[in-house]
Structure formats: structure tokens, C-alpha cells
Amino acid sequence: MGETRRRPTAAGLVDRSAGVALVAWVRKAPSGKWQARWRDPGGRERVRTFRLKGEAEKFLSTIEAAKVRGSYVDPSLGRVSFGAYTEEFLASAVDLRPSTRATYETEYRLYLKPALGSVPIASVRPQDLRALVADLTDRGVGARTVQLTHQVASRVLRQAVEDGLIPANPASRVKTPSTQRRAIRILTLEEVEALADAFDPRYRVLVLLGAYAGLRFGEASALRTPHLRLLERRIEISEGSSEVNGKLYVRPLKTKESRRVVTIPAFLADELGQHLERYAHSDLVFPASSGGPLRRTNFVNRFWAPAVKAAGISPAPTFHHLRHTAAALAIAEGAHPKAIQARLGHASITTTLNLYGHLFPSLDVELTERLDDVRAEALAARLRHAAEANVIQIEAAKR
């Protein structure tokens, strides 16, 4: 069969004038299938085979439209499987923190690889990802896990766009189920003090630091003595520890908001000073028995859980609940949300308000009362101006 010399236009595929270099054309191969042939932006001839002639012509229309828009991507690059590309991405991504990498690897191994591992990355469609989200939800997988799985897929596909394998990220508009935020556990000050008193003396101040300064466990366990400015009652927070697959990492905090200076009350500065005299034999403020930073799992099993039980606190809190307690204390003392955001190291005030907005019941009342005051002031000013105008008129009449 002879080839049909055509190229795509806005109206479809039309015949090409003789003697002019072909941009794109369709021909029937000896096998009976149809070949779509085109020249890429560099002038190289490309080919792809289809079962039906209409499929080949439709494909060429897409190719030519992409060339006009400047979004052309070599289809052959997208033949690599989603699984192979994801594994290469995980092995070479230097910007992933160890905990993030571990999460990505888990979500890929459990959910993405079985569903999409063998699919060419250029063939992954939004409906494939929507089907995966629906399947995981139907299987009872938690909403947060579904969100993480979608996040991993989207991150990998975004990288594929940047690498020129695909023209757009098919995960960008796929919705995931929303999560219900867990109720925040806030300890009373009596519970905080009882917990601190029940603790191993080496880590008693660590409890107080969580409850009154709002430090995360990783921030407190990585805290070093050069970061303490006790005379100024300030602590520099710049590093954090994390435990991933049994390995401990201490790294600079990842956002500029989390790297911060926290002011502490005088009693806590005194407690820290006494703690350093007794227990700090290295530059770490709260070293483990081995001399290195505390590991969360060891800390919880050996110190936290026994102390919670001894203090008789129920329901049992986690260390992170001390951070919630610190936020609640600041709110109770009238701190502005922006100040709380800076103190806790939240990346956005939205995070602060989403977590603790319900603890600001007085804000609406204060606003309402202020509106009453503003209107009363405006009415008083209006009466005052009217009175002044009357006085002026009377004085003018006397003249």
C-alpha cells in the first residue's frame, strides 16, 4: 500500500503539496497496521504503530498541536515504566529527607507498584489515579495513607514532566479523601507537673521544655548547649533528630520558620541551668545513656510510658501533646496567633489557626464588643460636630 502524505492542521489531516518536505504522514505497514510518522522539532523522523488508521491520524494531530504549543515531548521517552522511573527517582533524589524517602518507598511498594508499576509512564492517565484512590478507599485504607500515596505519585510524575518524559502531570487534578483532624489533647498544668515529677531526673526538664516552650521531640533531643542563651532566657532552635528504619539522623531544620529563637520563662531558664550542671556532660542538653542523641522509641518505652503510668494520667498523652499544651497556654494568656505561629515554628499561620483556632473563643466576642465601641464613638463624634456647627451658626447670627 502507498503512504498517505498528510499533515495535521486545525481542520484535521489534509494532503500535502508535492515536492514539499513532509511534516507528518500515515502509511500502512506490510503487517496491516498503520504507522504514524512525523518529524520532531529537531527534524528527525519518528514512527509509532497503531491498529487503526483513525488512531494514527488522531495521534499525529496531538503531536502537531503539541509542536505548535511548544509542549512537544518525544513519545519514546515515556515508554519507561512508572515503576522503573519511580525506583530511579527514589535512588537519585538528593532533596528528600530520610523520613520522607522512607515514606515514599513504603507508599510505592505497598500501593503504587502493584497498581502502576508496569504501566508506561506516558500511559498513566488521571482516571488511572482516580481508580487507585477509589480502590484504596474501598479497601478501607486510611484517608491520610491515600493522600500520601497520591502525593508520591504526583511528585514522581512532576519530576517526569521536568525530565521531558511527559507533557503534564496527570495527578495534578485528582482529588483524595479528606482527613478528619484528631481531637487535640491538652494537659492541665497539674498533669504537666505530675508527669515531670514522675520522670527520670535526667529528662525532667525535657518535659517542661515541651509544655512551656512548645518544642517538638526531635528539636529537644537535638538541642545543644551552644544554642542556650539562659541569661537572655532564649533558646535557638536550628536542628532536629529523626529515626528512620532504626537509623538516627540529626539535620538542620528544613524550613526557615522552624529555625527560630524561643523565649522561655524565668523558672525554665533556672531549671535548664541546674540541669546542665548535673547532667550535661557533652554539648547535647539531653544526651542518651550512650552519649548520643535520644532515640524516640527508646525514650517512649524506657521513660515516657512508665512516667505517664506513675503519674496516673489518663488518657495517656504523647510527647507531642505537650506542644499542644504550650500553644493552649499561650492562647490563654492572650498571645496573638502570629506570635504563636512564630513560637511553634509553623510554616504558615493557616496551620496554626487550623490546629488551634477553636481555642480562640474570645476573639469573636472581642471583635463584636469593639464594633459596638466603634459605632458609639462615631455617633458621639457626629453629635459633637453637629453641636459645633450650631455654635458657629449662632455666633454668625449675633454678628
Coordinates of N, CA and C in Angstrom, one line a residue, residues 157-302:
L157 N 5.5 12.0 39.1 CA 5.1 12.4 37.7 C 5.5 13.9 37.5
R158 N 5.5 14.7 38.5 CA 6.0 16.1 38.3 C 7.5 16.1 37.8
Q159 N 8.3 15.2 38.4 CA 9.6 15.0 38.0 C 9.7 14.6 36.6
A160 N 8.8 13.7 36.2 CA 8.8 13.2 34.8 C 8.5 14.3 33.8
V161 N 7.7 15.2 34.2 CA 7.4 16.4 33.4 C 8.7 17.2 33.2
E162 N 9.4 17.4 34.4 CA 10.6 18.2 34.4 C 11.7 17.6 33.5
D163 N 11.7 16.2 33.5 CA 12.7 15.5 32.7 C 12.3 15.3 31.2
G164 N 11.1 15.8 30.9 CA 10.7 15.8 29.5 C 10.1 14.5 29.0
L165 N 9.7 13.6 30.0 CA 9.1 12.3 29.6 C 7.6 12.4 29.3
I166 N 6.9 13.3 29.9 CA 5.5 13.5 29.7 C 5.2 15.0 29.7
P167 N 4.2 15.4 29.0 CA 3.9 16.9 28.9 C 3.2 17.5 30.1
A168 N 2.5 16.7 30.9 CA 1.8 17.3 32.0 C 1.6 16.2 33.1
N169 N 1.4 16.7 34.3 CA 1.2 15.8 35.4 C -0.2 15.3 35.5
P170 N -0.5 14.0 35.3 CA -1.9 13.5 35.3 C -2.5 13.5 36.7
A171 N -1.6 13.6 37.8 CA -2.1 13.6 39.1 C -2.5 14.9 39.7
S172 N -2.3 16.0 38.9 CA -2.4 17.3 39.5 C -3.9 17.7 39.8
R173 N -4.8 17.1 39.2 CA -6.2 17.4 39.5 C -7.0 16.2 40.0
V174 N -6.3 15.2 40.5 CA -7.0 14.1 41.1 C -7.2 14.4 42.6
K175 N -8.5 14.3 43.0 CA -8.8 14.6 44.4 C -8.7 13.3 45.3
T176 N -8.3 13.6 46.5 CA -8.2 12.5 47.5 C -9.2 12.7 48.7
P177 N -9.5 11.7 49.4 CA -10.5 11.9 50.5 C -9.9 12.8 51.6
S178 N -10.7 13.6 52.2 CA -10.3 14.5 53.3 C -10.1 13.7 54.6
T179 N -9.2 14.2 55.4 CA -9.0 13.5 56.7 C -9.7 14.3 57.8
Q180 N -10.1 13.6 58.8 CA -10.7 14.2 60.0 C -9.6 14.4 61.0
R181 N -9.5 15.7 61.4 CA -8.4 16.0 62.3 C -8.8 15.4 63.7
R182 N -7.8 14.8 64.3 CA -8.0 14.2 65.6 C -8.1 15.3 66.7
A183 N -8.9 15.0 67.7 CA -9.1 16.0 68.8 C -7.7 16.2 69.5
I184 N -7.5 17.5 69.8 CA -6.2 17.8 70.4 C -6.3 17.5 71.9
R185 N -5.2 16.9 72.4 CA -5.1 16.6 73.8 C -4.3 17.6 74.5
I186 N -4.9 18.3 75.4 CA -4.2 19.4 76.2 C -4.1 19.0 77.6
L187 N -2.9 19.0 78.2 CA -2.7 18.6 79.6 C -3.0 19.8 80.4
T188 N -3.5 19.5 81.7 CA -3.6 20.6 82.6 C -2.2 20.9 83.2
L189 N -2.0 22.0 83.8 CA -0.7 22.3 84.4 C -0.4 21.3 85.6
E190 N -1.4 20.8 86.3 CA -1.2 19.8 87.3 C -0.7 18.5 86.7
E191 N -1.2 18.2 85.5 CA -0.8 16.9 84.9 C 0.7 17.1 84.4
V192 N 1.0 18.3 83.9 CA 2.4 18.5 83.4 C 3.4 18.4 84.6
E193 N 3.1 19.0 85.7 CA 4.0 19.0 86.8 C 4.1 17.5 87.4
A194 N 2.9 16.8 87.4 CA 2.9 15.5 87.9 C 3.8 14.6 87.0
L195 N 3.7 14.8 85.7 CA 4.5 14.0 84.8 C 5.9 14.3 84.9
A196 N 6.3 15.6 85.1 CA 7.7 15.9 85.2 C 8.3 15.3 86.5
D197 N 7.5 15.4 87.6 CA 8.0 14.8 88.9 C 8.2 13.3 88.8
A198 N 7.4 12.6 88.0 CA 7.4 11.2 87.9 C 8.6 10.7 86.9
F199 N 9.2 11.7 86.3 CA 10.2 11.3 85.2 C 11.6 11.0 85.8
D200 N 12.3 10.3 85.0 CA 13.8 10.2 85.4 C 14.4 11.6 85.5
P201 N 15.1 11.9 86.5 CA 15.6 13.3 86.7 C 16.4 13.8 85.5
R202 N 17.0 12.9 84.7 CA 17.8 13.3 83.6 C 17.0 14.0 82.5
Y203 N 15.7 13.7 82.5 CA 14.8 14.2 81.4 C 13.6 14.9 81.9
R204 N 13.6 15.2 83.2 CA 12.5 16.0 83.8 C 12.3 17.3 83.1
V205 N 13.4 18.1 82.8 CA 13.3 19.4 82.2 C 12.9 19.3 80.8
L206 N 13.1 18.1 80.2 CA 12.7 17.9 78.8 C 11.2 18.0 78.7
V207 N 10.5 17.5 79.7 CA 9.0 17.6 79.8 C 8.6 19.0 79.9
L208 N 9.2 19.7 80.8 CA 8.9 21.2 81.0 C 9.1 22.0 79.7
L209 N 10.2 21.6 79.0 CA 10.5 22.3 77.8 C 9.5 22.1 76.7
G210 N 8.9 20.9 76.7 CA 7.8 20.6 75.7 C 6.6 21.4 76.1
A211 N 6.2 21.4 77.4 CA 5.0 22.0 77.8 C 5.0 23.5 77.8
Y212 N 6.1 24.1 78.1 CA 6.1 25.6 78.3 C 6.8 26.3 77.1
A213 N 7.6 25.6 76.3 CA 8.2 26.2 75.1 C 7.7 25.7 73.8
G214 N 7.0 24.6 73.8 CA 6.4 24.0 72.6 C 7.4 23.4 71.7
L215 N 8.5 22.9 72.2 CA 9.5 22.2 71.3 C 9.0 20.8 70.8
R216 N 9.2 20.5 69.6 CA 9.0 19.1 69.2 C 10.0 18.2 69.8
F217 N 9.7 16.9 69.9 CA 10.7 16.0 70.5 C 12.0 16.0 69.7
G218 N 12.0 16.0 68.4 CA 13.2 16.0 67.6 C 14.0 17.2 67.8
E219 N 13.4 18.4 68.0 CA 14.1 19.6 68.3 C 14.7 19.6 69.7
A220 N 14.0 19.0 70.7 CA 14.5 19.0 72.0 C 15.7 18.0 72.2
S221 N 15.6 16.8 71.5 CA 16.6 15.8 71.6 C 17.9 16.2 70.9
A222 N 17.8 17.1 69.9 CA 19.0 17.6 69.2 C 19.5 18.9 69.7
L223 N 18.9 19.4 70.8 CA 19.3 20.7 71.4 C 20.7 20.6 71.9
R224 N 21.5 21.6 71.6 CA 22.9 21.6 72.1 C 23.1 22.8 73.0
T225 N 24.1 22.7 73.9 CA 24.3 23.8 74.9 C 24.7 25.1 74.2
P226 N 25.4 25.1 73.1 CA 25.7 26.5 72.5 C 24.4 27.2 72.0
H227 N 23.3 26.4 71.9 CA 22.1 27.0 71.5 C 21.3 27.7 72.6
L228 N 21.8 27.5 73.9 CA 21.1 28.1 75.0 C 21.7 29.4 75.4
R229 N 20.8 30.4 75.5 CA 21.2 31.8 76.0 C 20.4 32.1 77.2
L230 N 20.8 31.4 78.3 CA 20.0 31.4 79.5 C 19.8 32.7 80.2
L231 N 20.9 33.5 80.2 CA 20.8 34.9 80.7 C 19.8 35.7 80.0
E232 N 19.6 35.5 78.7 CA 18.6 36.2 77.9 C 17.3 35.5 77.9
R233 N 17.3 34.3 78.5 CA 16.1 33.4 78.5 C 15.6 33.1 77.1
R234 N 16.6 32.7 76.3 CA 16.3 32.3 74.9 C 16.9 31.0 74.5
I235 N 16.3 30.3 73.5 CA 16.8 29.1 73.0 C 16.8 29.2 71.5
E236 N 17.9 28.9 70.9 CA 17.9 28.8 69.4 C 17.6 27.4 68.9
I237 N 16.6 27.3 68.1 CA 16.1 26.0 67.5 C 16.6 26.0 66.1
S238 N 17.5 25.1 65.8 CA 18.1 25.1 64.4 C 18.3 23.6 63.9
E239 N 18.2 22.6 64.8 CA 18.4 21.2 64.3 C 17.3 20.4 64.8
G240 N 17.1 19.2 64.2 CA 16.1 18.2 64.6 C 16.7 16.8 64.4
S241 N 16.2 15.9 65.2 CA 16.6 14.5 65.0 C 15.4 13.7 64.5
S242 N 15.7 12.7 63.8 CA 14.6 11.7 63.3 C 15.2 10.3 63.2
E243 N 14.4 9.4 63.5 CA 14.8 8.0 63.5 C 14.0 7.3 62.3
V244 N 14.8 6.8 61.4 CA 14.2 6.1 60.2 C 14.8 4.8 60.0
N245 N 14.0 3.8 60.0 CA 14.4 2.4 59.9 C 15.6 2.0 60.8
G246 N 15.5 2.5 62.0 CA 16.5 2.2 63.0 C 17.7 3.0 63.0
K247 N 17.8 3.9 62.0 CA 19.0 4.8 61.9 C 18.6 6.2 62.4
L248 N 19.5 6.8 63.2 CA 19.2 8.2 63.7 C 19.9 9.2 62.9
Y249 N 19.1 10.3 62.5 CA 19.7 11.4 61.7 C 19.5 12.7 62.5
V250 N 20.5 13.5 62.5 CA 20.4 14.9 63.1 C 20.8 15.8 62.0
R251 N 19.8 16.7 61.6 CA 20.0 17.5 60.5 C 19.4 18.9 60.8
P252 N 19.9 19.9 60.0 CA 19.3 21.3 60.2 C 17.8 21.2 59.8
L253 N 17.0 22.0 60.5 CA 15.6 22.0 60.3 C 15.3 22.5 58.8
K254 N 14.3 22.0 58.2 CA 14.1 22.2 56.8 C 13.5 23.5 56.3
T255 N 12.8 24.2 57.2 CA 12.2 25.5 56.8 C 12.7 26.6 57.6
K256 N 12.7 27.8 57.1 CA 13.2 29.0 57.8 C 12.3 29.3 59.0
E257 N 11.0 28.9 58.9 CA 10.1 29.1 60.0 C 10.4 28.2 61.2
S258 N 10.8 27.0 60.9 CA 11.1 26.1 62.0 C 12.4 26.4 62.7
R259 N 13.3 27.1 62.0 CA 14.5 27.6 62.6 C 14.2 28.9 63.3
R260 N 14.2 28.9 64.6 CA 13.7 30.1 65.3 C 14.4 30.3 66.6
V261 N 14.1 31.4 67.3 CA 14.5 31.6 68.7 C 13.3 31.7 69.6
V262 N 13.3 30.9 70.6 CA 12.1 30.8 71.5 C 12.5 31.4 72.9
T263 N 11.7 32.3 73.4 CA 11.9 32.9 74.7 C 11.2 32.0 75.7
I264 N 11.9 31.8 76.8 CA 11.4 30.9 77.9 C 11.2 31.6 79.2
P265 N 10.2 31.2 80.0 CA 10.0 31.9 81.3 C 11.2 31.7 82.2
A266 N 11.3 32.6 83.2 CA 12.5 32.6 84.1 C 12.7 31.2 84.8
F267 N 11.6 30.6 85.3 CA 11.7 29.4 86.0 C 12.3 28.3 85.2
L268 N 12.0 28.3 83.8 CA 12.5 27.3 82.9 C 14.0 27.5 82.7
A269 N 14.4 28.8 82.6 CA 15.8 29.1 82.4 C 16.6 28.6 83.6
D270 N 16.0 28.8 84.8 CA 16.7 28.3 86.1 C 16.8 26.8 86.1
E271 N 15.7 26.1 85.7 CA 15.7 24.6 85.6 C 16.7 24.1 84.6
L272 N 16.8 24.8 83.5 CA 17.8 24.4 82.5 C 19.2 24.5 83.0
G273 N 19.5 25.7 83.7 CA 20.8 25.9 84.3 C 21.2 24.8 85.3
Q274 N 20.3 24.4 86.1 CA 20.6 23.4 87.1 C 20.7 22.0 86.4
H275 N 20.0 21.8 85.4 CA 20.1 20.5 84.6 C 21.5 20.4 84.0
L276 N 22.0 21.5 83.4 CA 23.3 21.5 82.7 C 24.4 21.2 83.8
E277 N 24.3 21.7 84.9 CA 25.3 21.5 86.0 C 25.3 20.0 86.4
R278 N 24.2 19.3 86.4 CA 24.1 18.0 86.9 C 24.3 16.9 85.8
Y279 N 23.7 17.1 84.6 CA 23.6 16.0 83.6 C 24.3 16.3 82.2
A280 N 24.5 17.5 81.9 CA 25.0 17.7 80.5 C 26.6 17.5 80.5
H281 N 27.0 16.4 80.1 CA 28.5 16.1 80.0 C 29.0 16.1 78.6
S282 N 28.2 16.6 77.7 CA 28.6 16.8 76.3 C 27.9 18.1 75.8
D283 N 28.0 18.3 74.5 CA 27.3 19.5 74.0 C 25.8 19.3 73.8
L284 N 25.3 18.1 74.0 CA 23.9 17.8 74.0 C 23.3 18.1 75.3
V285 N 22.1 18.8 75.3 CA 21.5 19.2 76.5 C 20.8 17.9 77.1
F286 N 20.3 17.0 76.3 CA 19.6 15.8 76.8 C 20.2 14.6 76.2
P287 N 21.5 14.2 76.5 CA 22.1 13.1 75.8 C 21.5 11.8 76.3
A288 N 21.6 10.8 75.4 CA 21.2 9.4 75.8 C 22.3 8.8 76.7
S289 N 22.0 7.7 77.3 CA 23.0 7.0 78.1 C 24.2 6.7 77.4
S290 N 24.1 6.4 76.1 CA 25.2 6.1 75.2 C 26.0 7.3 74.9
G291 N 25.5 8.5 75.1 CA 26.2 9.8 74.8 C 25.7 10.5 73.6
G292 N 25.0 9.8 72.7 CA 24.4 10.4 71.5 C 23.1 11.0 71.8
P293 N 22.4 11.5 70.7 CA 21.0 12.0 70.9 C 20.0 10.9 71.3
L294 N 19.0 11.3 72.0 CA 17.9 10.4 72.4 C 17.2 9.9 71.1
R295 N 16.9 8.6 71.2 CA 16.0 8.0 70.2 C 14.6 8.0 70.7
R296 N 13.7 8.4 69.8 CA 12.3 8.5 70.3 C 11.7 7.2 70.8
T297 N 12.0 6.1 70.1 CA 11.4 4.8 70.5 C 11.9 4.4 71.9
N298 N 13.2 4.5 72.1 CA 13.8 4.2 73.4 C 13.3 5.1 74.5
F299 N 13.1 6.4 74.2 CA 12.6 7.4 75.1 C 11.2 7.0 75.6
V300 N 10.4 6.7 74.6 CA 9.0 6.4 74.9 C 8.9 5.2 75.8
N301 N 9.6 4.1 75.4 CA 9.5 2.8 76.1 C 10.1 2.9 77.5
R302 N 11.3 3.5 77.6 CA 12.0 3.5 78.9 C 11.6 4.6 79.8

